CSV table of C-alpha atoms and ligand atoms in Angstrom, one decimal:
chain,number,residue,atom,x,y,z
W,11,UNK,CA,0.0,0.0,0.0
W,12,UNK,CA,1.8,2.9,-1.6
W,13,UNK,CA,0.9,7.0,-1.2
W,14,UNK,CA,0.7,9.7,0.5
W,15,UNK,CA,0.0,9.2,4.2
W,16,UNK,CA,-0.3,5.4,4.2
W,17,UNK,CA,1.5,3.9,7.1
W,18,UNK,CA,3.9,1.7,4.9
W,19,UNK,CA,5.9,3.0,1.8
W,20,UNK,CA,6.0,0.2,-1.5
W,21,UNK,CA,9.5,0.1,-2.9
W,22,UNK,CA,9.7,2.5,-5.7
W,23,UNK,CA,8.0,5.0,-3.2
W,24,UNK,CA,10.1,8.4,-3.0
W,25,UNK,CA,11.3,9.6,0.1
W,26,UNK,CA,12.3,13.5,0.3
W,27,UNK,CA,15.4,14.9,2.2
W,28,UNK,CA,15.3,18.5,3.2
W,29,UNK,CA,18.7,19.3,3.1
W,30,UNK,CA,22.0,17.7,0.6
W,31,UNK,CA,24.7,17.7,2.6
W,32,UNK,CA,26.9,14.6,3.0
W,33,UNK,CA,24.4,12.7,5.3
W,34,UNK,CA,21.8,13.4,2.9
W,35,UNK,CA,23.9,11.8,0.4
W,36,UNK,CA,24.9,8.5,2.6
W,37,UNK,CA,20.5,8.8,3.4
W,38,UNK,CA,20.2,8.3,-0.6
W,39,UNK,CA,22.9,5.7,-0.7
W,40,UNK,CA,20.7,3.7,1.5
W,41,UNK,CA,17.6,4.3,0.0
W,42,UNK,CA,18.5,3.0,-3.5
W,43,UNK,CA,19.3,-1.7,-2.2
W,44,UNK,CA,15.7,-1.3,-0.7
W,45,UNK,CA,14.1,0.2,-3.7
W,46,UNK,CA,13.3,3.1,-2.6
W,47,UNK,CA,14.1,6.7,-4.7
W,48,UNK,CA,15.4,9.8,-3.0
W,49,UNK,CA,14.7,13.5,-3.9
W,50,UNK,CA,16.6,16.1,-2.4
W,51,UNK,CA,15.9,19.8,-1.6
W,52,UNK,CA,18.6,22.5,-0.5
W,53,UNK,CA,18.7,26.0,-1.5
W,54,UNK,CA,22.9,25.8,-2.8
W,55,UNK,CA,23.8,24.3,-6.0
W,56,UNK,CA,25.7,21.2,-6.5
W,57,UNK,CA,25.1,20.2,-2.6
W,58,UNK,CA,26.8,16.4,-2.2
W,59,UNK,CA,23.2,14.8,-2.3
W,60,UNK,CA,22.1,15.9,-5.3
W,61,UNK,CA,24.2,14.1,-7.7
W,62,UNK,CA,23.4,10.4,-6.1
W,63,UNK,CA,19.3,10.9,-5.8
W,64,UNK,CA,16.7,10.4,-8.5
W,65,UNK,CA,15.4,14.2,-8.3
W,66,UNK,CA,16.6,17.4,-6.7
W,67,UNK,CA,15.2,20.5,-6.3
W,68,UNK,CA,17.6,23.7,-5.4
W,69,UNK,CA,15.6,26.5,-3.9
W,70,UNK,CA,15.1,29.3,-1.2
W,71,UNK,CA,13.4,27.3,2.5
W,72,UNK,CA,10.7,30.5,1.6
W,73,UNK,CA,9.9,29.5,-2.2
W,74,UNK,CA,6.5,28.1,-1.7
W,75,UNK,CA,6.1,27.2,-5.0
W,76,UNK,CA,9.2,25.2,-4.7
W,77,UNK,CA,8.7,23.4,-2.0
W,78,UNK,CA,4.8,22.2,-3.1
W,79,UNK,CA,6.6,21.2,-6.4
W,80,UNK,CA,8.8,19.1,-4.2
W,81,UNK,CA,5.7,18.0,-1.9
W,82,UNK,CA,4.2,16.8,-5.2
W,83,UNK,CA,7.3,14.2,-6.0
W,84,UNK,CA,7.6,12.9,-2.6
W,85,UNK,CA,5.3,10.2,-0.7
W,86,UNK,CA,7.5,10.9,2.5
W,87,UNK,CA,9.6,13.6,3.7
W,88,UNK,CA,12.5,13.2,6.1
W,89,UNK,CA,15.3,15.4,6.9
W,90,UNK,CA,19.2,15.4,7.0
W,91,UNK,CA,19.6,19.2,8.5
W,92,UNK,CA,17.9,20.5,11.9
W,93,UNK,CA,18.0,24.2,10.7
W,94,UNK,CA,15.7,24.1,7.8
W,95,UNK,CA,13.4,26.8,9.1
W,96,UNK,CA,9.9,25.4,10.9
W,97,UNK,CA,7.7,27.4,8.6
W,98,UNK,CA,9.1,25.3,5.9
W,99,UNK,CA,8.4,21.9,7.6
W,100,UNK,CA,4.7,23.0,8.2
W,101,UNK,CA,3.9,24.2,4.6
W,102,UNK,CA,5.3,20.5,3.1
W,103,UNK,CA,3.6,18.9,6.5
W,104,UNK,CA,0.1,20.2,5.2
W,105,UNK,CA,0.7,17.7,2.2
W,106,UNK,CA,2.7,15.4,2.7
W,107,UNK,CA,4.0,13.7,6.2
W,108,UNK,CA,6.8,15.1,7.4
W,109,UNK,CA,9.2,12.6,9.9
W,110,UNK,CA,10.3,14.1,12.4
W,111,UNK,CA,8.0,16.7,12.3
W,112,UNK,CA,8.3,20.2,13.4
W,113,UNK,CA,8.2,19.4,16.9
W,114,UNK,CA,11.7,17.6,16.7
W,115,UNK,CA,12.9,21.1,14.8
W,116,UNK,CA,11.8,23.2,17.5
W,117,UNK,CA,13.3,22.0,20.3
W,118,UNK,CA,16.4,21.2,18.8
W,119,UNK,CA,17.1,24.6,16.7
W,120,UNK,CA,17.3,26.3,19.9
W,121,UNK,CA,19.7,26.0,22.7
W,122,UNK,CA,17.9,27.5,25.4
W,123,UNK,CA,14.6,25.3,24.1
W,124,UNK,CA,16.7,22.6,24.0
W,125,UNK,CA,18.0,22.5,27.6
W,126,UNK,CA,15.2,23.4,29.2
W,127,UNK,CA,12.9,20.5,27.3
W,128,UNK,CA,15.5,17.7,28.3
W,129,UNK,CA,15.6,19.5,32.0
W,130,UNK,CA,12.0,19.4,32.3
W,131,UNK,CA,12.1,15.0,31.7
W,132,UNK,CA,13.8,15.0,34.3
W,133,UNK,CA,17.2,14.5,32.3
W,134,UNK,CA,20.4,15.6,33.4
W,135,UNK,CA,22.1,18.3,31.3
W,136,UNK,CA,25.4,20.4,31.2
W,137,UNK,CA,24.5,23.8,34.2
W,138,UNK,CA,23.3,26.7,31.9
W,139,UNK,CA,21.6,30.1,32.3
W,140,UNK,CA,19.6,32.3,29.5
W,141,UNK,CA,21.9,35.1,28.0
W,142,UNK,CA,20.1,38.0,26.5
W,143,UNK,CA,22.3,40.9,27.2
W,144,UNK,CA,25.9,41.8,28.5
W,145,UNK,CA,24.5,42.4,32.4
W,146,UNK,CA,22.6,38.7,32.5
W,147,UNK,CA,25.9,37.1,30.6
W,148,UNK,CA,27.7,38.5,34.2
W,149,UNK,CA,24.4,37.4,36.3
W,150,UNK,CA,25.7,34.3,35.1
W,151,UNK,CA,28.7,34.0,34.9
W,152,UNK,CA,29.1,35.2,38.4
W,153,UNK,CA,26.7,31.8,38.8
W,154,UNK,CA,28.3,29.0,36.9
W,155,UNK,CA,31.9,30.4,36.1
W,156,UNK,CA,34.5,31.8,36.0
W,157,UNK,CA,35.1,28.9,33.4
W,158,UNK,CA,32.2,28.6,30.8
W,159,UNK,CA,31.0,28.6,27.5
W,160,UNK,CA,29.1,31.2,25.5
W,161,UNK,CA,27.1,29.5,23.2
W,162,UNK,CA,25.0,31.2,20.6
W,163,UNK,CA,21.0,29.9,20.8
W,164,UNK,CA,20.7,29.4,17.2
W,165,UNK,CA,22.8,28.4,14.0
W,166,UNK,CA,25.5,26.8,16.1
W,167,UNK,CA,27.2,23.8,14.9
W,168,UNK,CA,30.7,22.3,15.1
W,169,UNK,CA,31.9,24.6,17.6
W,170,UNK,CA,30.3,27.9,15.5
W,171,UNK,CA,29.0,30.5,17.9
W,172,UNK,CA,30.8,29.6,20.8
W,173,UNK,CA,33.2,31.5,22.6
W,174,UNK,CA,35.0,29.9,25.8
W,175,UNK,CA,35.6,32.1,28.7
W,176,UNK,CA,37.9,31.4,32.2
W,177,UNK,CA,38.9,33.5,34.8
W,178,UNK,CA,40.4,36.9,33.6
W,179,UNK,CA,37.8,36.6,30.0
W,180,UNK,CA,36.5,40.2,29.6
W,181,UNK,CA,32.7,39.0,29.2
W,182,UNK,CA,32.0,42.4,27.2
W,183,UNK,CA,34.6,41.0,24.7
W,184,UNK,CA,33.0,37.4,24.3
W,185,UNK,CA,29.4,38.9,24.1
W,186,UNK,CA,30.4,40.8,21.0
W,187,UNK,CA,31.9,37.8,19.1
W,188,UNK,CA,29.2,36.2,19.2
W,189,UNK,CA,27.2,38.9,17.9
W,190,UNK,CA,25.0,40.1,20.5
W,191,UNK,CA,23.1,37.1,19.9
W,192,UNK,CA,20.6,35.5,21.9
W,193,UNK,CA,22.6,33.0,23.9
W,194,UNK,CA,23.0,30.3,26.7
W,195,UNK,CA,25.8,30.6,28.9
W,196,UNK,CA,26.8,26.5,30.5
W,197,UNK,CA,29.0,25.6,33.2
W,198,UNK,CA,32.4,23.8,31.8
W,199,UNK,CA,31.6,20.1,32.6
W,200,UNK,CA,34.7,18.2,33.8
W,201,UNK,CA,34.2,15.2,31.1
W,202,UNK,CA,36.4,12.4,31.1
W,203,UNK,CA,34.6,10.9,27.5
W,204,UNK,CA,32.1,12.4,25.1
W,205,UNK,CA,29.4,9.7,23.4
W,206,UNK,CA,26.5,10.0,21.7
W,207,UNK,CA,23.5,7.7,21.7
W,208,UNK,CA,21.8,7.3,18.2
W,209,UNK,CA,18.7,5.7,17.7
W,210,UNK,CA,16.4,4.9,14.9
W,211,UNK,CA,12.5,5.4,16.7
W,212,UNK,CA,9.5,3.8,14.0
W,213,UNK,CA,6.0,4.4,13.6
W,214,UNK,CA,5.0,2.4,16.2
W,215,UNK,CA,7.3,3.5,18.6
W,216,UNK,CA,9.9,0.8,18.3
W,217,UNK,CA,13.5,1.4,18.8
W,218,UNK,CA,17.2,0.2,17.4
W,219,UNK,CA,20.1,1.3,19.1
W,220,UNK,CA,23.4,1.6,18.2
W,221,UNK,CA,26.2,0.7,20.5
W,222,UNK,CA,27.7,4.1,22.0
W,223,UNK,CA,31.4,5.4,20.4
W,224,UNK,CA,33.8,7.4,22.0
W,225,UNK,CA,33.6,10.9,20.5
W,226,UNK,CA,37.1,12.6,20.4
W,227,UNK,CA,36.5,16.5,18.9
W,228,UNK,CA,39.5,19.1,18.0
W,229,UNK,CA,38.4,22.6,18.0
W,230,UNK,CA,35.1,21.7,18.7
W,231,UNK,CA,34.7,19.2,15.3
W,232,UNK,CA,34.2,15.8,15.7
W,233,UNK,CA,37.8,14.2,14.4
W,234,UNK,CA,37.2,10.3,15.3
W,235,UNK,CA,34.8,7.9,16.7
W,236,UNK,CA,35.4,4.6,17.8
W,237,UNK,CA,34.2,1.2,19.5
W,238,UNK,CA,34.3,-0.2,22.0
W,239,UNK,CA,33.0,3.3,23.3
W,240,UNK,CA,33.3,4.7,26.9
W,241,UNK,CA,30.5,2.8,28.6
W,242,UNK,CA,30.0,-0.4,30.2
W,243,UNK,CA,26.7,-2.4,29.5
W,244,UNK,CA,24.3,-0.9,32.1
W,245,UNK,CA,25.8,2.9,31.4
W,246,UNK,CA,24.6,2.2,27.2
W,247,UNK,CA,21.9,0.8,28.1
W,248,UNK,CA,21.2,4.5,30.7
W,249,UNK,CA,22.4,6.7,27.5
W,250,UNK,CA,19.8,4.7,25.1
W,251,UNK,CA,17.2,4.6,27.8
W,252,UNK,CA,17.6,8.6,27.9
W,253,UNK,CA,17.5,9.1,24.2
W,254,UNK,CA,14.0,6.8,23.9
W,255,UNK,CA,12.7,9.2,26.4
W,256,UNK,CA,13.4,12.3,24.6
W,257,UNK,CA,12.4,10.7,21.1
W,258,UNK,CA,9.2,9.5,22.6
W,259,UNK,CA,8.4,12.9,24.7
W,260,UNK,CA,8.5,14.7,20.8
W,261,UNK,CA,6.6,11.9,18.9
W,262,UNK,CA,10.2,11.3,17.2
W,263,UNK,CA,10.4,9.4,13.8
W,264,UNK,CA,13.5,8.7,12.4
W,265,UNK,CA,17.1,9.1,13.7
W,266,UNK,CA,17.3,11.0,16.8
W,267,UNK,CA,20.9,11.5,17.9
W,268,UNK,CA,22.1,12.4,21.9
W,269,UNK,CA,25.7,14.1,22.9
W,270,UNK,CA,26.5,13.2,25.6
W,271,UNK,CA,29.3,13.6,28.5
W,272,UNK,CA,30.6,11.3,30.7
W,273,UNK,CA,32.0,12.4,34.2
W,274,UNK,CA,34.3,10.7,36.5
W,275,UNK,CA,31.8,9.7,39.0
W,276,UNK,CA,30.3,7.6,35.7
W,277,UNK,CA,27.4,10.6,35.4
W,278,UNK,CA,25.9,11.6,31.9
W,279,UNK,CA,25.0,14.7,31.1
W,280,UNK,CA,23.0,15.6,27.8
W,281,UNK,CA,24.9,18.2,25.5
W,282,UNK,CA,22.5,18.6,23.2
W,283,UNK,CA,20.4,16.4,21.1
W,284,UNK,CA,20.2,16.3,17.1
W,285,UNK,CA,16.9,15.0,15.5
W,286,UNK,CA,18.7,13.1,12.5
W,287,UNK,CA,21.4,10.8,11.5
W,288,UNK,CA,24.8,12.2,13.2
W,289,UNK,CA,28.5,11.9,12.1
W,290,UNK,CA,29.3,10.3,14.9
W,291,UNK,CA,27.0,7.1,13.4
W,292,UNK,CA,29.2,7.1,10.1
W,293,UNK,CA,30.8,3.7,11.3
W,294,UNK,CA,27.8,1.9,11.5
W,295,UNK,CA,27.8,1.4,7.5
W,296,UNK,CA,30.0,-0.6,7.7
W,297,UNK,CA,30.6,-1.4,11.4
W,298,UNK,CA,27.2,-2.6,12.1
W,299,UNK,CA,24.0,-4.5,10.8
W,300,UNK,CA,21.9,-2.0,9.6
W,301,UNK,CA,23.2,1.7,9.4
W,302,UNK,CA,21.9,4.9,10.5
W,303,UNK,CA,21.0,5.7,7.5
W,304,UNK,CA,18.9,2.4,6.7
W,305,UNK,CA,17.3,2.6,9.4
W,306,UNK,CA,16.4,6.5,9.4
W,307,UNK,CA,14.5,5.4,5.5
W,308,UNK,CA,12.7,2.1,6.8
W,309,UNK,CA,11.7,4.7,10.1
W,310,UNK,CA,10.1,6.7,8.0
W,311,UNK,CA,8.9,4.3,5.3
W,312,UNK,CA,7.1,2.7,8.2
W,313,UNK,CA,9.2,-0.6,7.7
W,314,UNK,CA,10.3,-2.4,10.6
W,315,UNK,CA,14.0,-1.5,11.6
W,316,UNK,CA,16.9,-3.6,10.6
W,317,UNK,CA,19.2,-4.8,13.1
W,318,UNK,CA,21.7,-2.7,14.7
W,319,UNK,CA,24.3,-4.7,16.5
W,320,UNK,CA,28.2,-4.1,16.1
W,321,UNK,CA,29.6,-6.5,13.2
W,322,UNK,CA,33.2,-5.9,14.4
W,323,UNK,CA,35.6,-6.1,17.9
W,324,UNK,CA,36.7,-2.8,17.3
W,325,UNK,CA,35.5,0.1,14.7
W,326,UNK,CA,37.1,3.5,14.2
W,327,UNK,CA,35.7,6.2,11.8
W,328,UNK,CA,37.8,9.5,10.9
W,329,UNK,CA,36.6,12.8,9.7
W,330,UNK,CA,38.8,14.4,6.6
W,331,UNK,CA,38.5,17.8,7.6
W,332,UNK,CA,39.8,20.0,4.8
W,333,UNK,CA,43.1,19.5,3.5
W,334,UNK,CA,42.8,15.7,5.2
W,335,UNK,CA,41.5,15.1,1.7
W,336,UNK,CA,44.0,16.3,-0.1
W,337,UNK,CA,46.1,13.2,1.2
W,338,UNK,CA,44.0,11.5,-1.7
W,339,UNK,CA,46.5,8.8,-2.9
W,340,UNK,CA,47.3,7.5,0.5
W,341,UNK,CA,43.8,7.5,1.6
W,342,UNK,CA,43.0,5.3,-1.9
W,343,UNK,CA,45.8,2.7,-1.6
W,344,UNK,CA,44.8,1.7,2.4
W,345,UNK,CA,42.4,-0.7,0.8
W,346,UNK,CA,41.8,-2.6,4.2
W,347,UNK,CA,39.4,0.6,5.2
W,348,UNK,CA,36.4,1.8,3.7
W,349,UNK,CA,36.9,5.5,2.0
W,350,UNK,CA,34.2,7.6,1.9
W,351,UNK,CA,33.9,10.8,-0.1
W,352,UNK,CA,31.5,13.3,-0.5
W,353,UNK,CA,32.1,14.9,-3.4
W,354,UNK,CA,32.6,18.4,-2.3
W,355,UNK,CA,35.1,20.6,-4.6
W,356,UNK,CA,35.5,23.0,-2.8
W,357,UNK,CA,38.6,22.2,0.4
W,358,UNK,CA,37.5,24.8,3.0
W,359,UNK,CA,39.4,24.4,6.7
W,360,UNK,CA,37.0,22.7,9.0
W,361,UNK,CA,34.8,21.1,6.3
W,362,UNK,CA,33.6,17.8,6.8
W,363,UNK,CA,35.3,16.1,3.4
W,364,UNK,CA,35.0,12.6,4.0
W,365,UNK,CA,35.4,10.0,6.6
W,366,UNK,CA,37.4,6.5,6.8
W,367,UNK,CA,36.5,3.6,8.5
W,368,UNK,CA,38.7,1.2,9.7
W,369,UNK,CA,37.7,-2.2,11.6
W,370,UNK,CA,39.2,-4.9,13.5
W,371,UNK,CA,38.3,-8.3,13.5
W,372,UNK,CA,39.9,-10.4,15.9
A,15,AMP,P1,28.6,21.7,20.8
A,15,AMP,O1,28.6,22.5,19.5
A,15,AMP,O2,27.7,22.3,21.8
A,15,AMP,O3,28.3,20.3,20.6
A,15,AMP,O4,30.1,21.9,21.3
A,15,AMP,C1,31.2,21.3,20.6
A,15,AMP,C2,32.2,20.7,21.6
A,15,AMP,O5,32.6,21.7,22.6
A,15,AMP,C3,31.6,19.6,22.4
A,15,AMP,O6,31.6,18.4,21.7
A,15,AMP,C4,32.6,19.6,23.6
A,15,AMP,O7,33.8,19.0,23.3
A,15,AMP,C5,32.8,21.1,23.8
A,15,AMP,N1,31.8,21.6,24.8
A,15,AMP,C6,30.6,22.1,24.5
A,15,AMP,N2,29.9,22.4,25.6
A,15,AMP,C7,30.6,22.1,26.6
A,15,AMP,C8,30.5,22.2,28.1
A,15,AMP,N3,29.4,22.7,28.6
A,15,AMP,N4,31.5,21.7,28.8
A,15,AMP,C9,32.6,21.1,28.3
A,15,AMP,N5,32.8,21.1,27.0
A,15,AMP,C10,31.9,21.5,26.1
């Protein structure tokens, strides 16, 4: 039973992505074995997506006329990209199902939103305090400094629109870099491992986790993340217990993806949450039953998940950030890893080029 709204796609079905970055593209890559066709939509030309999906459309998140175009073409619509705006998500929502739905967008587009949602579960998260002005960012800082991080409540990703502040920081100094922007000031948390718990949530409210890597950053971009990860049994079993409570407090379908920190005395603390497929899940194409992304399509195809379990003792995956990828003739003769490219032309420092995954056996 194909169509618009039915509960289970027929191969051949398209599902939409809102947004053609790189995990739009590896979203595509595992649509096409199941038999299902992508379309992608992203306002900039030549995003990574575009050139491995069946249909693309490259327009403004305001174009109405381009986005009912794209409604018309898809039978479901999923997402790769928590900032395309809300008023977006409802226009394509009034004809055509959106998973996750705006609900997911909201809370997660917004720091402050964010916090204060996961808070309110009952959820432990990283101290923080609203920051709307230059007085309430020393309110605050007078409350869960001197060491702390300015964080920007919008548009922040991979360490964007953050400045880091310790003892001697002129607070006047950090509030103008990041703009005067509506912010959250948090509390420095003393972790001794960062993880992320990703989970696929279906229809029915089923779950597949995947098992939780150890997530090493530089410069606030992820660089590597590896298996075994930094939790014992019972601690995973706490971080995926946490993320099916957030997915099911929004009505979640799809990927939902939670940072987390670990501290010493084996406490985790939420950093924030991302309602998609996440970079730090990359090794589970390879490293694992079912990927990420296979398992965001049959979520939102209203298939039953795949299985999720580790295929390997040990899995690494590294980021190419930049001029990583220029190492290209190395990267192509270590044939013992899988390469993974994402097309982009244009090297920029701190973009996300690639990835490499490397397993071992035993
Ligand atoms: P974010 O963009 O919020 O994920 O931050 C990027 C990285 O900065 C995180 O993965 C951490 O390594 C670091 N970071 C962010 N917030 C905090 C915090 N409250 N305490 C310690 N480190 C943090």
């Amino acid at each position: 039973m194909s169509g618009k709204g039915s509960p289970r796609l027929e191969p051949g079905a398209t599902i939409g992505v809102l947004g053609g970055g790189q995990l739009g593209r590896m979203l595509a890559l595992a649509a096409a074995p199941l038999g299902l066709k992508v379309a992608v939509f992203d306002p900039a030309p030549g995003s990574p997506a575009f050139e491995v999906s069946g249909t693309h459309v490259c327009a403004d998140w305001d174009d109405e006329a381009a986005l009912a175009r794209f409604a018309d073409l898809c039978d479901v619509i999923t997402l790769e990209f928590e900032n395309v705006p809300v008023p977006a998500v409802e226009f394509l929502a009034a004809r055509v199902p959106v998973r996750p739905g705006a609900g997911s967008l909201r809370v997660s587009q917004d720091r402050l939103v964010e916090k204060e949602f996961i808070a309110g579960l009952g959820i432990a998260v990283a101290p923080f305090a609203a920051v709307g002005s230059l007085d309430s960012l020393q309110t605050a800082l007078a409350a869960l400094g001197p060491d702390a991080i300015l964080k920007t409540r919008r548009m922040g990703y991979d360490g964007k629109g953050q400045v880091r502040l310790s003892a001697g920081s002129d607070p006047g100094q950090a509030w103008q870099a990041i703009g005067e922007a509506p912010a959250i000031l948090e509390g420095v948390v003393p972790f001794v491992a960062e993880t992320s718990a990703i989970i696929a949530r279906g229809m029915d409210g089923a779950i597949a986790a995947w098992d939780c890597p150890r997530n090493d950053h530089h410069g606030g971009i992820l660089r590597r993340s590896s298996l075994p990860g930094p939790l014992d049994g019972p601690a995973q079993d706490r971080a995926v217990a946490i993320a099916g409570t957030i997915a099911a407090a929004l009505d979640h379908v799809g990927v939902l993806t939670v940072e987390f920190f670990l501290t010493a005395d084996g406490a985790l603390l939420v950093n924030e949450i991302a309602p998609r497929t996440h970079n730090s899940g990359h090794w589970s194409i390879e490293g694992a039953h079912a990927s990420q992304f296979t398992n965001n399509i049959r979520a939102v195809a209203g298939w039953p998940l795949a299985p999720t379990a580790r295929r390997f003792v040990a899995v690494e995956m590294i980021n190419l950030i930049g001029a990583d990828v220029l190492e290209v003739e190395k990267l192509i003769s270590e044939t013992d890893a899988w390469l993974h490219l994402y097309g982009k032309s244009d090297v920029r420092d701190g973009r996300k080029m690639g990835h490499i995954t490397r397993v071992c056996a035993l």
